[in-house]
Amino acid sequence: MSVKKRILSGMRPTGSLHLGNYHGALANWVGMQDAYDCFFFIADWHALTTDYENTGNMSVFAHNMMIDWLSAGLSPEKSTLFVQSSVLEHAELFLLLSMITPVPWLERNPTYKDQIIQLDNKDLSTFGFLGYPVLMASDIIIYKAHGVPVGLDQVPHVEITREIARRFNYLYGNVFPEPEAVLTESSKILGLDRRKMSKSYQNTILLSEKPEDIRAKVSTMVTDPDRARRKDPGNPDICNVFEFHKLYSPADTVADIGARCRTAAVGCVECKKMMAERLVEALAPVRDKRQYYEARPELVREIIESGNQKARTAARQTMEEVRAAVFHKTI
Ligand code: TRP
Ligand code: SF4
């Protein structure tokens, strides 16, 4: 028996991953693969909770997301990588949990209230959207996960998951551990325009970006907004290009650039060019792996199917216990 603690997390298949996704979540997942028994899944049912009309690209997005994951270093040998909608047991547990979840728990969820205000272009008046944390709870506890690496916006959902697990255990007997949110240090990386990096702002650099596009995009990055002319000294501490240097350039280069920026000994054009080259270099292995997997769609499908199989085995085992507990059956 494995003594490693189990962690689980999911991502919606909404298109190609960018550096914000990488530094905000994926890099963390990659780093946890040795210390934990990891389950990572593509949350395609979750994507429907806000986008039920746009399902046309979903399976292509899911396939491409798996390629992004594999290219960035998630390993099917180390982790269980799967697709939510291929493990139907999540839906059965979702149904049973929905019976015991008080609607006010869902209505007072801060993320729910926020999203209704923020995503005002979407129809969020559905039962599925309100019940989304119940689906998320099923995703998590069906694998008896101990830890759930998530960003701050998802913490209320993990909290509801704990409450639902506790309520289930109270009603039917101890089946589920209460999972803990493992807060992902939120990425300092901003988009090209210094806003949060997000597909909807069109300010991203993709993990799959081509070298010439990386160079072109980096050249458009907003720098220290107070540095109007080349001869003006800059302030690297408020410059996003400098944040990228910290991630992608060696420490002595970072120190050197910081000093030269402050004395106007380096210009932004040159500084960006240096950074772009480091980024191109850093993403080279990711690009190579992507090419490998893109040329082998059948292999990617096999990786997904074997992950689905592993996930199903674990989920089925839990569901045996769940049915026994709820319906007082003997296993
Ligand atoms: N709700 C998460 C998001 O939108 C995705 C997700 C679904 C998830 N189920 C999960 C994350 C379970 C962690 C655990 O980003
Ligand atoms: Fe930013 Fe570099 Fe320009 Fe300084 S020189 S403001 S660190 S881009």
Coordinates of C-alpha atoms and ligand atoms in Angstrom, one line a residue:
M1 CA 0.0 0.0 0.0
S2 CA 1.2 3.4 -0.9
V3 CA 1.9 5.6 2.1
K4 CA 2.0 8.8 0.1
K5 CA -0.8 11.2 0.7
R6 CA -3.2 11.6 -2.1
I7 CA -3.8 14.9 -3.8
L8 CA -6.3 15.7 -6.6
S9 CA -6.9 18.7 -8.8
G10 CA -8.7 19.5 -12.0
M11 CA -8.6 22.1 -14.8
R12 CA -11.3 23.0 -17.2
P13 CA -10.5 22.4 -20.9
T14 CA -11.0 26.0 -22.1
G15 CA -8.1 26.2 -24.6
S16 CA -4.4 26.3 -24.8
L17 CA -2.6 26.9 -21.5
H18 CA -0.5 30.0 -21.0
L19 CA 2.3 30.9 -18.6
G20 CA -0.2 32.2 -16.1
N21 CA -1.7 28.8 -15.9
Y22 CA 1.7 27.2 -15.8
H23 CA 3.1 29.3 -12.9
G24 CA -0.2 29.5 -11.1
A25 CA -1.0 25.8 -11.1
L26 CA 0.6 23.4 -13.4
A27 CA 4.2 23.9 -12.3
N28 CA 3.1 23.1 -8.8
W29 CA 1.4 19.9 -9.9
V30 CA 4.5 18.8 -11.7
G31 CA 6.5 19.4 -8.6
M32 CA 4.2 17.4 -6.4
Q33 CA 4.3 14.2 -8.4
D34 CA 7.1 12.5 -6.5
A35 CA 5.9 13.3 -3.0
Y36 CA 2.2 12.6 -3.5
D37 CA -0.1 10.1 -5.1
C38 CA -1.5 12.5 -7.6
F39 CA -4.8 12.5 -9.5
F40 CA -5.2 15.2 -12.1
F41 CA -8.2 15.5 -14.3
I42 CA -9.7 17.4 -17.1
A43 CA -12.9 18.9 -15.7
D44 CA -15.0 18.8 -18.8
W45 CA -18.3 18.5 -16.9
H46 CA -17.3 21.6 -15.0
A47 CA -16.8 23.5 -18.2
L48 CA -20.5 22.9 -18.9
T49 CA -21.6 24.6 -15.7
T50 CA -20.8 28.0 -17.3
D51 CA -20.6 27.1 -21.0
Y52 CA -23.3 24.6 -21.8
E53 CA -23.9 26.1 -25.3
N54 CA -20.3 25.8 -26.5
T55 CA -19.5 22.1 -26.4
G56 CA -18.2 21.8 -30.0
N57 CA -14.5 22.1 -29.1
M58 CA -14.6 20.3 -25.8
S59 CA -13.0 17.0 -26.9
V60 CA -10.4 18.7 -29.0
F61 CA -9.6 21.0 -26.0
A62 CA -9.4 18.1 -23.7
H63 CA -7.0 16.3 -26.0
N64 CA -4.9 19.4 -26.4
M65 CA -4.9 20.1 -22.7
M66 CA -3.5 16.6 -22.1
I67 CA -0.7 17.5 -24.6
D68 CA 0.0 20.7 -22.7
W69 CA 0.1 18.8 -19.4
L70 CA 2.5 16.1 -20.8
S71 CA 4.7 18.7 -22.4
A72 CA 5.0 20.6 -19.2
G73 CA 6.1 17.6 -17.3
L74 CA 3.1 15.8 -15.9
S75 CA 3.9 12.1 -16.2
P76 CA 1.4 9.2 -16.7
E77 CA 3.9 7.0 -14.9
K78 CA 3.8 9.0 -11.8
S79 CA 0.3 10.5 -11.8
T80 CA -3.2 9.4 -12.7
L81 CA -4.2 11.7 -15.5
F82 CA -7.8 11.4 -16.7
V83 CA -10.9 13.0 -18.0
Q84 CA -13.8 13.6 -15.7
S85 CA -16.7 12.6 -18.0
S86 CA -15.0 9.2 -18.6
V87 CA -15.5 8.3 -14.9
L88 CA -19.3 8.1 -14.6
E89 CA -19.1 7.3 -10.9
H90 CA -18.5 11.1 -10.3
A91 CA -22.1 11.6 -11.4
E92 CA -23.5 9.0 -9.2
L93 CA -21.8 10.4 -6.1
F94 CA -22.8 13.9 -7.2
L95 CA -26.5 12.7 -7.2
L96 CA -26.2 11.2 -3.7
L97 CA -24.4 14.2 -2.3
S98 CA -27.0 16.6 -3.8
M99 CA -29.6 14.9 -1.6
I100 CA -27.8 15.9 1.6
T101 CA -26.5 19.3 0.6
P102 CA -28.6 22.2 1.9
V103 CA -29.2 24.8 -0.9
P104 CA -28.2 27.7 1.4
W105 CA -24.7 26.3 1.6
L106 CA -24.5 26.8 -2.1
E107 CA -26.2 30.1 -2.3
R108 CA -23.9 31.7 0.3
N109 CA -20.7 30.5 -1.5
P110 CA -18.7 33.7 -2.2
T111 CA -17.3 32.4 -5.5
Y112 CA -20.9 31.7 -6.7
K113 CA -22.0 35.3 -5.9
D114 CA -18.8 36.8 -7.5
Q115 CA -19.2 34.8 -10.7
I116 CA -22.8 35.8 -11.1
I117 CA -21.7 39.4 -11.1
Q118 CA -18.6 39.0 -13.1
L119 CA -19.7 36.6 -15.8
D120 CA -22.8 38.7 -16.6
N121 CA -22.6 37.7 -20.3
K122 CA -23.4 34.0 -19.4
D123 CA -26.5 32.3 -18.3
L124 CA -25.7 31.2 -14.8
S125 CA -29.3 30.7 -13.7
T126 CA -29.0 26.9 -14.0
F127 CA -29.2 24.2 -11.4
G128 CA -25.9 22.9 -12.7
F129 CA -24.1 26.1 -11.9
L130 CA -25.5 26.4 -8.4
G131 CA -24.6 22.8 -7.8
Y132 CA -21.1 23.0 -9.1
P133 CA -19.5 22.8 -5.7
V134 CA -21.4 19.5 -5.1
L135 CA -19.9 18.1 -8.3
M136 CA -16.5 19.4 -7.2
A137 CA -17.0 17.7 -3.8
S138 CA -17.7 14.4 -5.6
D139 CA -14.6 14.8 -7.8
I140 CA -12.5 15.2 -4.6
I141 CA -13.9 12.7 -2.1
I142 CA -14.6 9.9 -4.6
Y143 CA -10.7 9.5 -4.5
K144 CA -10.5 10.1 -0.8
A145 CA -8.0 12.9 -1.5
H146 CA -6.3 14.5 1.4
G147 CA -5.1 17.6 -0.3
V148 CA -6.5 19.7 -3.1
P149 CA -4.0 22.2 -4.7
V150 CA -6.1 25.2 -5.8
G151 CA -6.0 28.9 -6.2
L152 CA -7.7 31.2 -3.7
D153 CA -11.0 31.4 -5.7
Q154 CA -11.5 27.7 -5.2
V155 CA -10.9 27.6 -1.5
P156 CA -14.6 28.1 -0.6
H157 CA -15.4 25.1 -2.8
V158 CA -13.0 22.9 -0.8
E159 CA -14.6 24.3 2.4
I160 CA -18.0 23.2 1.1
T161 CA -16.5 19.8 0.2
R162 CA -15.4 19.4 3.8
E163 CA -18.8 20.2 5.1
I164 CA -20.5 17.8 2.7
A165 CA -18.0 15.0 3.6
R166 CA -18.6 15.6 7.3
R167 CA -22.4 15.6 6.8
F168 CA -22.2 12.3 4.8
N169 CA -20.0 10.7 7.5
Y170 CA -22.4 11.9 10.2
L171 CA -25.5 10.5 8.3
Y172 CA -24.2 7.3 7.0
G173 CA -20.9 6.4 8.7
N174 CA -17.3 7.3 8.2
V175 CA -16.4 6.9 4.5
F176 CA -14.6 10.0 3.6
P177 CA -11.6 11.9 4.9
E178 CA -12.0 15.7 5.0
P179 CA -9.8 17.1 2.3
E180 CA -7.6 20.2 2.8
A181 CA -7.0 23.0 0.3
V182 CA -3.4 23.3 -0.5
L183 CA -3.0 26.9 -1.5
T184 CA -1.1 27.4 -4.7
E185 CA 1.2 30.4 -4.3
S186 CA -0.5 32.7 -6.8
S187 CA 1.5 33.6 -9.8
K188 CA 3.3 36.9 -9.9
I189 CA 3.3 36.7 -13.7
L190 CA 1.1 39.3 -15.3
G191 CA 0.0 39.5 -18.9
L192 CA 1.6 41.5 -21.6
D193 CA -0.4 44.6 -20.6
R194 CA 0.3 44.1 -16.8
R195 CA -3.2 42.9 -16.1
K196 CA -3.7 39.4 -14.8
M197 CA -2.7 37.0 -17.6
S198 CA -6.0 35.7 -19.0
K199 CA -7.3 34.4 -22.3
S200 CA -10.2 36.9 -22.2
Y201 CA -7.7 39.8 -22.1
Q202 CA -5.7 38.5 -25.0
N203 CA -2.5 39.3 -23.1
T204 CA -1.1 35.8 -22.8
I205 CA 2.0 33.9 -23.8
L206 CA 1.1 30.3 -24.4
L207 CA 3.1 27.3 -23.3
S208 CA 2.9 26.3 -27.0
E209 CA 4.0 29.7 -28.3
K210 CA 6.4 29.6 -31.3
P211 CA 9.8 31.3 -30.7
E212 CA 9.1 34.0 -33.2
D213 CA 5.7 34.7 -31.5
I214 CA 7.4 34.8 -28.1
R215 CA 9.8 37.4 -29.3
A216 CA 7.0 39.4 -31.0
K217 CA 4.8 39.3 -27.9
V218 CA 7.6 40.1 -25.4
S219 CA 8.5 43.2 -27.5
T220 CA 5.0 44.5 -26.9
M221 CA 5.1 44.1 -23.1
V222 CA 4.3 47.1 -21.0
T223 CA 7.4 48.0 -18.8
D224 CA 7.8 50.5 -16.0
P225 CA 5.1 53.0 -17.1
D226 CA 7.1 55.9 -15.6
R227 CA 10.1 55.2 -17.8
A228 CA 9.1 57.3 -20.8
R229 CA 12.5 57.7 -22.5
R230 CA 15.5 55.6 -23.0
K231 CA 17.6 58.0 -20.9
D232 CA 15.2 57.9 -17.9
P233 CA 16.2 55.5 -15.1
G234 CA 13.7 52.7 -14.6
N235 CA 12.2 50.9 -11.6
P236 CA 12.5 47.2 -12.2
D237 CA 10.5 46.4 -9.1
I238 CA 7.3 47.5 -10.8
C239 CA 8.2 46.1 -14.2
N240 CA 6.7 42.9 -15.4
V241 CA 9.6 42.2 -17.8
F242 CA 11.8 42.1 -14.7
E243 CA 9.4 39.6 -13.0
F244 CA 9.9 37.4 -16.1
H245 CA 13.7 37.8 -15.8
K246 CA 13.5 36.6 -12.2
L247 CA 11.8 33.4 -13.5
Y248 CA 13.8 32.8 -16.6
S249 CA 17.3 34.4 -16.3
P250 CA 20.2 33.4 -14.1
A251 CA 20.5 35.3 -10.8
D252 CA 23.6 37.3 -11.8
T253 CA 21.8 38.5 -14.9
V254 CA 18.8 39.5 -12.9
A255 CA 21.0 41.5 -10.5
D256 CA 22.9 43.1 -13.4
I257 CA 19.7 44.1 -15.2
G258 CA 18.2 45.5 -12.1
A259 CA 21.2 47.7 -11.5
R260 CA 21.5 48.8 -15.2
C261 CA 17.8 49.6 -15.4
R262 CA 18.0 51.9 -12.4
T263 CA 20.9 53.8 -13.9
A264 CA 19.4 53.8 -17.4
A265 CA 22.4 51.8 -18.6
V266 CA 20.1 49.3 -20.3
G267 CA 17.1 50.1 -22.4
C268 CA 13.8 48.3 -22.4
V269 CA 14.1 47.1 -26.0
E270 CA 17.4 45.4 -25.2
C271 CA 16.2 44.1 -21.8
K272 CA 13.1 42.5 -23.4
K273 CA 15.2 40.9 -26.1
M274 CA 17.4 39.3 -23.5
M275 CA 14.4 38.0 -21.6
A276 CA 12.7 36.7 -24.8
E277 CA 15.7 34.6 -25.5
R278 CA 15.7 33.1 -22.0
L279 CA 12.0 32.3 -22.4
V280 CA 12.5 30.8 -25.8
E281 CA 15.2 28.6 -24.3
A282 CA 13.2 27.6 -21.3
L283 CA 10.2 26.6 -23.4
A284 CA 12.3 24.6 -25.9
P285 CA 12.0 21.3 -24.0
V286 CA 8.2 21.9 -23.7
R287 CA 8.0 22.6 -27.4
D288 CA 10.0 19.4 -28.2
K289 CA 7.7 17.2 -26.1
R290 CA 4.7 18.9 -27.7
Q291 CA 5.9 18.0 -31.2
Y292 CA 6.4 14.4 -30.0
Y293 CA 2.9 14.1 -28.7
E294 CA 1.2 16.0 -31.5
A295 CA 2.7 13.5 -34.0
R296 CA 1.3 10.7 -31.9
P297 CA -2.4 11.3 -31.2
E298 CA -3.0 7.6 -30.7
L299 CA -0.5 7.5 -27.9
V300 CA -2.1 10.5 -26.2
R301 CA -5.5 8.7 -26.4
E302 CA -3.9 5.6 -24.9
I303 CA -2.4 7.7 -22.0
I304 CA -5.9 9.2 -21.4
E305 CA -7.6 5.8 -21.5
S306 CA -5.2 4.2 -19.1
G307 CA -5.6 7.1 -16.7
N308 CA -9.3 6.9 -17.0
Q309 CA -9.0 3.2 -16.2
K310 CA -7.0 3.8 -13.0
A311 CA -9.4 6.5 -11.9
R312 CA -12.4 4.3 -12.5
T313 CA -10.9 1.5 -10.4
A314 CA -10.4 3.9 -7.5
A315 CA -13.8 5.6 -7.9
R316 CA -15.7 2.2 -8.2
Q317 CA -14.2 1.0 -5.0
T318 CA -15.3 4.1 -3.2
M319 CA -18.8 3.8 -4.7
E320 CA -19.1 0.3 -3.4
E321 CA -18.5 1.6 0.1
V322 CA -20.8 4.6 -0.5
R323 CA -23.7 2.4 -1.6
A324 CA -23.2 0.1 1.3
A325 CA -23.2 3.0 3.7
V326 CA -26.2 4.8 2.3
F327 CA -28.4 1.7 1.6
H328 CA -27.1 -0.3 4.5
K329 CA -26.0 -3.0 2.2
T330 CA -23.2 -5.4 3.1
I331 CA -20.4 -5.1 0.6
Ligands
TRP1 N1 -13.5 24.1 -10.2 C1 -12.1 24.0 -10.7 C2 -11.9 25.2 -11.6 O1 -12.8 25.8 -12.2 C3 -11.9 22.8 -11.4 C4 -12.2 21.6 -10.6 C5 -13.2 20.8 -10.7 C6 -11.4 21.1 -9.5 N2 -13.2 19.8 -9.8 C7 -12.1 20.0 -9.0 C8 -10.3 21.5 -8.8 C9 -11.7 19.3 -7.9 C10 -9.8 20.8 -7.8 C11 -10.5 19.7 -7.3 O2 -10.7 25.6 -11.8
SF4_2 FE1 11.7 46.8 -17.2 FE2 13.9 46.1 -18.3 FE3 12.8 48.4 -19.0 FE4 13.9 48.1 -16.6 S1 15.0 48.0 -18.6 S2 11.9 49.0 -17.1 S3 13.4 46.0 -16.1 S4 12.0 46.3 -19.4

